[in-house]
Short mmCIF file of C-alpha atoms in Angstrom, two decimals:
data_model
loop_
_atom_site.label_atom_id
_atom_site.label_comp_id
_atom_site.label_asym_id
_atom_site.label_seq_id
_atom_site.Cartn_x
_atom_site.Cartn_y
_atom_site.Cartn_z
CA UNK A 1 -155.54 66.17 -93.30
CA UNK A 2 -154.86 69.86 -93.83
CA UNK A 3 -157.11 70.54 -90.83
CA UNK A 4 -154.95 68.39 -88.55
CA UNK A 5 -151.25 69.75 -90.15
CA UNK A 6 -152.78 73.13 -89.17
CA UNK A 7 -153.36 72.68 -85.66
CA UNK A 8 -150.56 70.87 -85.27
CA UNK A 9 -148.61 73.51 -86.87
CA UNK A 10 -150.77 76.33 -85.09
CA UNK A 11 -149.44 74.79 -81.23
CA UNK A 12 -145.77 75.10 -82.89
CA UNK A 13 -146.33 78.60 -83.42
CA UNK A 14 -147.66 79.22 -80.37
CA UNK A 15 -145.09 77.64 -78.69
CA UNK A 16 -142.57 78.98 -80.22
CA UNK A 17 -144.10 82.80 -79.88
CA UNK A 18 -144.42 82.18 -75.96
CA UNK A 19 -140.72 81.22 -76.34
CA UNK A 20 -140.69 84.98 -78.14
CA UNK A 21 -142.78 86.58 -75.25
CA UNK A 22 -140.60 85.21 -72.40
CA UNK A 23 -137.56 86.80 -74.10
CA UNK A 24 -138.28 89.62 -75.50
CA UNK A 25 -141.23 91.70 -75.79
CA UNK A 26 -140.75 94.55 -78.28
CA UNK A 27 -139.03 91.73 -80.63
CA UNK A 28 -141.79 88.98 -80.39
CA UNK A 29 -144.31 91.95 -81.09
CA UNK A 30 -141.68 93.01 -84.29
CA UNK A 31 -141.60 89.57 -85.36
CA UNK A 32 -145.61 89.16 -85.43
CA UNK A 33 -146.27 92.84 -86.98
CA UNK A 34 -143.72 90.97 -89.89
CA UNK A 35 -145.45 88.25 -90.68
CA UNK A 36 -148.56 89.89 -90.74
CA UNK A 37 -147.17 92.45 -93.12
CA UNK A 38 -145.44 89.82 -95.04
CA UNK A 39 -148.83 88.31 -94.92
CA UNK A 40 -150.85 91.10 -96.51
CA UNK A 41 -148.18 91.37 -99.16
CA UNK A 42 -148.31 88.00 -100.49
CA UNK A 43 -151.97 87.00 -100.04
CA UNK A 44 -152.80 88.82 -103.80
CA UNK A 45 -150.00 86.61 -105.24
CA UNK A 46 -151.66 83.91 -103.77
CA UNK A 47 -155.32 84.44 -104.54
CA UNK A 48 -153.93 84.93 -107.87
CA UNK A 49 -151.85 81.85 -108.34
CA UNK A 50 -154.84 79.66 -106.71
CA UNK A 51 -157.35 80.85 -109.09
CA UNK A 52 -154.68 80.18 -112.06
CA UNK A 53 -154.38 76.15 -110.73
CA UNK A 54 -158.31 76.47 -110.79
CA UNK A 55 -157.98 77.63 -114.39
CA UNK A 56 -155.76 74.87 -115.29
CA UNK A 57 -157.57 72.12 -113.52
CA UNK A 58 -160.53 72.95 -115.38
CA UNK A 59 -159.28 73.99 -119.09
CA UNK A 60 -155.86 72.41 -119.54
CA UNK A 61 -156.91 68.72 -120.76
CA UNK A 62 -155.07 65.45 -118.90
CA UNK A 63 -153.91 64.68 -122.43
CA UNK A 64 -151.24 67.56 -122.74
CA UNK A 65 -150.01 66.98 -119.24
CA UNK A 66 -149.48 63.14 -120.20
CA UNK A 67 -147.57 63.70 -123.73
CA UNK A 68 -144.99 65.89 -121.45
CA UNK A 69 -144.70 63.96 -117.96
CA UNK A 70 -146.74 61.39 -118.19
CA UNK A 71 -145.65 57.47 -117.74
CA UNK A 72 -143.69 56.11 -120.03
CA UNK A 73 -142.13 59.01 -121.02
CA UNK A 74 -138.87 58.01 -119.72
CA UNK A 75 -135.94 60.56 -120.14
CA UNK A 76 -138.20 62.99 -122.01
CA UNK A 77 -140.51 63.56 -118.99
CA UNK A 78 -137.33 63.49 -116.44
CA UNK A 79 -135.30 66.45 -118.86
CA UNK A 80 -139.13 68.13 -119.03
CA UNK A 81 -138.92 68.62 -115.67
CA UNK A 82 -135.99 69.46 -114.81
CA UNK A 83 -135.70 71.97 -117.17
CA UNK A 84 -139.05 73.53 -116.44
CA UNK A 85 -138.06 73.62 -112.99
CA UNK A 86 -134.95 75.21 -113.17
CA UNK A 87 -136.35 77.73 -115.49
CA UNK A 88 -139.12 78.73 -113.49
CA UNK A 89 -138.49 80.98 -110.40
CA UNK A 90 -141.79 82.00 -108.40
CA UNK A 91 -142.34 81.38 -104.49
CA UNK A 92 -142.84 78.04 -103.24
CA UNK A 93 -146.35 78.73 -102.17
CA UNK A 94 -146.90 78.46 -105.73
CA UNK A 95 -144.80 75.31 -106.67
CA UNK A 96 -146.27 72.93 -104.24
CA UNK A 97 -150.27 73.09 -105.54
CA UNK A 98 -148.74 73.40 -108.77
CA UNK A 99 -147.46 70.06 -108.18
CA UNK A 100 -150.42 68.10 -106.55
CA UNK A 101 -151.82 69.52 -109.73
CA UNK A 102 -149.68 67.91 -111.83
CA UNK A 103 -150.21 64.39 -110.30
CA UNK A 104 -153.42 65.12 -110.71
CA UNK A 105 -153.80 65.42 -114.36
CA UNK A 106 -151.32 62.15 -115.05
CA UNK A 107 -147.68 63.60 -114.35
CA UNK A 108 -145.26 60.56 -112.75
CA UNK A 109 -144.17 61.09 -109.16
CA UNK A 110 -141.06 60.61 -110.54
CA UNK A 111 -141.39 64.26 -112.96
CA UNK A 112 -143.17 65.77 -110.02
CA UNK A 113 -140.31 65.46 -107.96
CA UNK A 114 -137.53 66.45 -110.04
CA UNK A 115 -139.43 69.34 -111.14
CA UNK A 116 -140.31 70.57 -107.53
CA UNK A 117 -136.48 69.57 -106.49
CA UNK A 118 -135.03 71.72 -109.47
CA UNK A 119 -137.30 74.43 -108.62
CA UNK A 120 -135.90 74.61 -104.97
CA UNK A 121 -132.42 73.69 -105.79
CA UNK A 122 -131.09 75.24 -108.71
CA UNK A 123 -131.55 79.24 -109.45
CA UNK A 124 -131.37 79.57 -112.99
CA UNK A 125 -132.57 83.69 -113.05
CA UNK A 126 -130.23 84.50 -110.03
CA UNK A 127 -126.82 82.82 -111.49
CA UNK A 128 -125.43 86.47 -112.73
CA UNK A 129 -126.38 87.73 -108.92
CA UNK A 130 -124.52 84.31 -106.92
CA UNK A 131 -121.43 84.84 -109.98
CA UNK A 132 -120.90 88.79 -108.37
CA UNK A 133 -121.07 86.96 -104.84
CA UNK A 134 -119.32 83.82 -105.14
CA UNK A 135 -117.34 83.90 -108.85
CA UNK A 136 -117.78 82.06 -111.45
CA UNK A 137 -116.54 78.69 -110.50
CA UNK A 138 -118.50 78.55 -107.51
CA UNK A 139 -121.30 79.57 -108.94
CA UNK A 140 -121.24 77.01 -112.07
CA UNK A 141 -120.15 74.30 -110.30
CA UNK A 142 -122.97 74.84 -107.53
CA UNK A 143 -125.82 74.93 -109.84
CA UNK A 144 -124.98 71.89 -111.92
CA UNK A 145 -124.52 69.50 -108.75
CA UNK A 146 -127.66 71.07 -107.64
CA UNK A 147 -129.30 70.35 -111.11
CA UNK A 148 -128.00 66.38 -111.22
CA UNK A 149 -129.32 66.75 -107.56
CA UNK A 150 -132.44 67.36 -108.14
CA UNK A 151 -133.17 64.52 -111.19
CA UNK A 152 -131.44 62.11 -108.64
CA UNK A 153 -133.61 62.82 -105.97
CA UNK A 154 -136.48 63.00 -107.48
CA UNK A 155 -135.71 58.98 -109.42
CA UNK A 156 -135.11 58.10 -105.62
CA UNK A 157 -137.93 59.60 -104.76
CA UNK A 158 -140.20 58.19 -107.68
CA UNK A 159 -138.44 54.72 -107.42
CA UNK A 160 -139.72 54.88 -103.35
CA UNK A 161 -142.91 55.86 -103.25
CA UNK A 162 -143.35 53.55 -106.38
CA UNK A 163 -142.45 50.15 -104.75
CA UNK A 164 -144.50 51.55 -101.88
CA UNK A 165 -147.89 52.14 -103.99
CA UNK A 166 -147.47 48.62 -105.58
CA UNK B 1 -149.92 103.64 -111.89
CA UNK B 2 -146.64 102.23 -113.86
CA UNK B 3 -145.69 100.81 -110.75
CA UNK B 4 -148.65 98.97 -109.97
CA UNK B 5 -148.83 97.58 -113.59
CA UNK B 6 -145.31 96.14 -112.74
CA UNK B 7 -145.85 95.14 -109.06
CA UNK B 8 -149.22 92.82 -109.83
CA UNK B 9 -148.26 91.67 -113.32
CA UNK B 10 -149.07 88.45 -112.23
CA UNK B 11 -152.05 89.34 -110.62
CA UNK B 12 -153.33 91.13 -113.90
CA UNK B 13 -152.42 88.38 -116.48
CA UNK B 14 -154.48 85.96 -114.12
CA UNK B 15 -157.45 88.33 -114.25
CA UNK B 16 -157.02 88.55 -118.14
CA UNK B 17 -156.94 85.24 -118.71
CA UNK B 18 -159.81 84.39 -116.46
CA UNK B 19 -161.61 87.19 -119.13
CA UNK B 20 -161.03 85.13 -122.14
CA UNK B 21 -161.52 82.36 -120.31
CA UNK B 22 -165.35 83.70 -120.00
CA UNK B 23 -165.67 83.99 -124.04
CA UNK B 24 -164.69 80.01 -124.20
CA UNK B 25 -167.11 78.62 -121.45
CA UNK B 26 -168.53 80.84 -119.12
CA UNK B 27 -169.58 78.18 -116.36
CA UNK B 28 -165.88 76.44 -116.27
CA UNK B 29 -164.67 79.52 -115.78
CA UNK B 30 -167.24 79.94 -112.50
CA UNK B 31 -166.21 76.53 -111.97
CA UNK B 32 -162.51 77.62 -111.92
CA UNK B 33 -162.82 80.42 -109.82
CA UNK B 34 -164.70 78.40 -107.06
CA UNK B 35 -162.05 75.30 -107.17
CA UNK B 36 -159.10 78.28 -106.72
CA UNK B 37 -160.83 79.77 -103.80
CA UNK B 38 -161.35 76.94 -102.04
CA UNK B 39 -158.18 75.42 -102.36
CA UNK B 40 -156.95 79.10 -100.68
CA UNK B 41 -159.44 79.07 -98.18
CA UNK B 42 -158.32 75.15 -97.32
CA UNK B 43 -154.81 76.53 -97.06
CA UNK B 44 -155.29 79.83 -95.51
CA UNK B 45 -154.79 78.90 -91.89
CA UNK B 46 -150.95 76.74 -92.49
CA UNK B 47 -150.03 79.88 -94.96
CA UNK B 48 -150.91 82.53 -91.66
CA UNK B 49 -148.54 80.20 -89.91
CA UNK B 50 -145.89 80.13 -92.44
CA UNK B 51 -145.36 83.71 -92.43
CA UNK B 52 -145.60 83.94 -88.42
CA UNK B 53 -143.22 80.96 -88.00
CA UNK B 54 -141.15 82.80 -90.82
CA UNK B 55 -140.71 86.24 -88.69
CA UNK B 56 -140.42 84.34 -85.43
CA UNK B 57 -136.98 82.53 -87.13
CA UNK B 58 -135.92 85.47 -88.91
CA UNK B 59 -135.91 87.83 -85.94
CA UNK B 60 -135.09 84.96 -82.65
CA UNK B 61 -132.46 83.44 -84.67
CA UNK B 62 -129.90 86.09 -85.91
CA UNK B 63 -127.17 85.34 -88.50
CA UNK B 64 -124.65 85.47 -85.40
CA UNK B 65 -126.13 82.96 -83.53
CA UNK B 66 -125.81 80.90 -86.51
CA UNK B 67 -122.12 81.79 -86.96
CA UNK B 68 -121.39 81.16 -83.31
CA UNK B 69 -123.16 77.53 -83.68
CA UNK B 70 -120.53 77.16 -87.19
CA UNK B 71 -117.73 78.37 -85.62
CA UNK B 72 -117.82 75.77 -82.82
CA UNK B 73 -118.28 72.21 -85.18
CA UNK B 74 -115.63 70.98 -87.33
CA UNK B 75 -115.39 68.13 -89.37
CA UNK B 76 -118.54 66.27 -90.53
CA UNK B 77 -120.51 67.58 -87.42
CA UNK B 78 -120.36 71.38 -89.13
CA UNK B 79 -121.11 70.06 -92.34
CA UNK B 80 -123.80 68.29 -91.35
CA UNK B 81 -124.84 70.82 -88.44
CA UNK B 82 -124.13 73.67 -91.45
CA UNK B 83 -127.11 71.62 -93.49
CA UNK B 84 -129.66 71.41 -90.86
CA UNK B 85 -129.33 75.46 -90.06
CA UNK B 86 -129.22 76.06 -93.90
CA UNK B 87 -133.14 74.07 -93.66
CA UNK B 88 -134.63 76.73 -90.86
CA UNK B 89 -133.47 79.87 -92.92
CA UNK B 90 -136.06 81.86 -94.52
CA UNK B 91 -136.17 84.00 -97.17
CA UNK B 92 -135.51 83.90 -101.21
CA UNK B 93 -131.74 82.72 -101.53
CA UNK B 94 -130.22 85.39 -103.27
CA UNK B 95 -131.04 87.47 -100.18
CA UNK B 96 -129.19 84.92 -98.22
CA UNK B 97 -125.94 85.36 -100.53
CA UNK B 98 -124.00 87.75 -99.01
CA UNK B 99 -124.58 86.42 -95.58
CA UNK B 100 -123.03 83.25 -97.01
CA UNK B 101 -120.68 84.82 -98.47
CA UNK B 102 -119.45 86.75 -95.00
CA UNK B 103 -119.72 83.61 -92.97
CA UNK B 104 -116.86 82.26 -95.69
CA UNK B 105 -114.99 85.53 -95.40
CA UNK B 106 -115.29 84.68 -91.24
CA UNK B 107 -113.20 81.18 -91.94
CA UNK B 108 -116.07 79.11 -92.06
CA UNK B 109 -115.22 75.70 -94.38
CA UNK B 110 -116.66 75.65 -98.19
CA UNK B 111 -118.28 72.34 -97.31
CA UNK B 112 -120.20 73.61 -94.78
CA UNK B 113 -121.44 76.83 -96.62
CA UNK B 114 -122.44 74.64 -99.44
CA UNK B 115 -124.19 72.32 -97.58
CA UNK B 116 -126.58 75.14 -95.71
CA UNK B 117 -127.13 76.65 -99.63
CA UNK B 118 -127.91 72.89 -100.93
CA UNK B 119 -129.88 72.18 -98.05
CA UNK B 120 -131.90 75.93 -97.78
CA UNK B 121 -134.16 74.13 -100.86
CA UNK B 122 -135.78 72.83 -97.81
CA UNK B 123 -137.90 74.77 -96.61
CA UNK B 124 -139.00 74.08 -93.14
CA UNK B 125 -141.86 76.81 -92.21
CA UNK B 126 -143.21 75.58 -95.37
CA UNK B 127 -143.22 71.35 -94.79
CA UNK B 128 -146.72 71.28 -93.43
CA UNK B 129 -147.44 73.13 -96.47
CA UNK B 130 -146.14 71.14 -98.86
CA UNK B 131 -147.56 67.94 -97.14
CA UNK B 132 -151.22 69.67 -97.40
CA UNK B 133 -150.91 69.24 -101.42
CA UNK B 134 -148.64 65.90 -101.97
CA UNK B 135 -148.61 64.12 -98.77
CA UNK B 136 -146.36 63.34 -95.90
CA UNK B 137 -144.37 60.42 -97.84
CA UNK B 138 -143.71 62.33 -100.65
CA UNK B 139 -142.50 65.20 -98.42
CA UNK B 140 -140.54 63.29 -95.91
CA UNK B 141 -138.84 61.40 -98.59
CA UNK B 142 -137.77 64.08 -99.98
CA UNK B 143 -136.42 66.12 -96.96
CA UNK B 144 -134.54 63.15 -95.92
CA UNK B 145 -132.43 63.18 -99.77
CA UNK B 146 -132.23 67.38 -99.74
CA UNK B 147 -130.25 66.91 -96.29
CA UNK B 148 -128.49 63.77 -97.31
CA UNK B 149 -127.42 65.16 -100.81
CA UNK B 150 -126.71 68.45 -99.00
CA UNK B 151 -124.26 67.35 -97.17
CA UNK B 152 -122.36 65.16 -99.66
CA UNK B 153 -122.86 68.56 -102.15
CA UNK B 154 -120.87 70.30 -99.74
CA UNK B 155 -117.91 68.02 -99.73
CA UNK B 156 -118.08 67.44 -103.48
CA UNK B 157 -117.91 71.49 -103.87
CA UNK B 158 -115.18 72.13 -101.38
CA UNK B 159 -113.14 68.95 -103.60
CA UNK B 160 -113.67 69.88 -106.57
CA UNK B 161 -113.02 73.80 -105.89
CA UNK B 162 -110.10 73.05 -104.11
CA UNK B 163 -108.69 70.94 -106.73
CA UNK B 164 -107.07 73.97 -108.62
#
């Protein structure tokens, strides 16, 4: 599976950098020298986050993750998530494992989603940063569509894959 | 060496707790670090493509390209075309903001800003990514309600702002 999503993926970049070649030299070789760079600047971030989900898989018991997001749950485990989402701000490499890892140990599809949605969607730790930009109104009214956003989404999503896996 | 301390906090609370992990149960913790390598090693080849596809889009497709694309559409078209270019920009958001911002400042509609900020939660460089830990229906499903909701974000923001 990952094996085939990287080749796959590989021929897209290659594609797309003979795209680069054809029109521009200097800038293909600019863009490649950046996402090597950008490379070697987030590969300790991501040994480190990798070895954290390792952590968790093997010391955090299903239990705890069930009580939270588990099934049942209901509105606790959809307000769980959301909030955790919103509140946490890290790179996505981070949120997606963190995810699978939460299925994993019992979480709902349904929490998984909304927490991964409200992750993406809503920037809690940047609001005073988008207020300067954008005022306040803007801003506030922005990040609470984005927040319902994300919990509706996510029920969708749940509901979906759901009827699907039954 | 203050600057370090700040850079890899992360980095060093991850090594700490991997320490005390040791005094619990030394051969989880082994356990642990082999999982968390190879679920790296597993993703290591999509991740050197994110980061190439990344620079490839950041430096091909300049923010005036994009402005030249918005300042053609109108109507749903832009709003919709205005979501679709919000899902092949790269970069943390708030990095993004000002560009937004000027593109508003250059006439272009509320709707369709709003819909390229609702729909940047997606991610594209990264979908292969993503699909490598949950799977392709929980991925595609997804994607399909970012862009949808994008769009109808953007026309609830531009109502509701333009109310007053």
């Amino acid at each position: 599976m990952n094996l085939l999503g990287a080749v796959v993926y590989g021929i897209i970049v290659a594609l797309s950098y003979a795209y680069a070649i054809k029109k521009s030299k200097s800038n293909s070789r600019k863009a490649a020298k950046k996402g090597g760079m950008q490379f070697l600047k987030q590969l300790p971030f991501l040994v480190a986050i990798f070895l954290l989900i390792g952590l968790f898989d093997e010391f955090i018991p299903k239990s705890i993750v069930v009580e939270f997001v588990g099934k049942g749950k209901g509105l606790l485990s959809i307000l769980t998530s959301a909030v955790f989402g919103t509140i946490v701000m890290g790179p996505v490499s981070s949120a997606y494992p963190l995810g699978a890892l939460l299925l994993k140990k019992g979480a709902t599809i349904t929490a998984v989603a909304i927490f991964l949605n409200s992750w993406v969607m809503v920037g809690f730790v940047t609001i005073p940063y988008e207020i300067s930009i954008f005022g306040k109104r803007f801003t506030f009214t922005r990040n609470a569509l984005a927040f319902a956003g994300a919990i509706i989404i996510g029920m969708i999503t749940g509901l979906l894959l759901g009827v699907k896996l039954a | 060496m203050k600057n370090f301390l700040k850079k890899y906090s992360f980095e060093i609370v991850v090594g700490l707790l991997y320490v005390i992990a040791l005094f619990f149960s030394p051969s989880k913790t082994l356990l642990s670090f082999e999982k968390g390598i190879w679920l790296l090693v597993d993703m290591l080849p999509i991740f050197v493509c994110v980061v190439l596809f990344s620079s490839f889009l950041a430096i091909f497709l300049s923010p005036k390209t994009i402005q030249r694309i918005m300042g053609k559409e109108t109507g749903v078209k832009g709003v919709i075309a205005g979501a679709l270019i919000g899902t092949i920009i790269v970069g943390p958001l708030w990095v993004l903001f000002p560009l937004y911002k000027t593109l508003l400042n250059k006439g272009a509609r509320l709707a369709i800003v709003a819909a390229m900020i609702g729909a940047f939660a997606i991610k594209t460089p990264w979908i292969p990514y993503a699909a490598g830990f949950l799977g392709w229906p929980f991925v595609l499903i997804s994607l399909v309600l970012i862009i949808v909701y994008a769009v109808a974000e953007g026309y609830l923001l531009e109502k509701l702002l333009k109310d007053r």
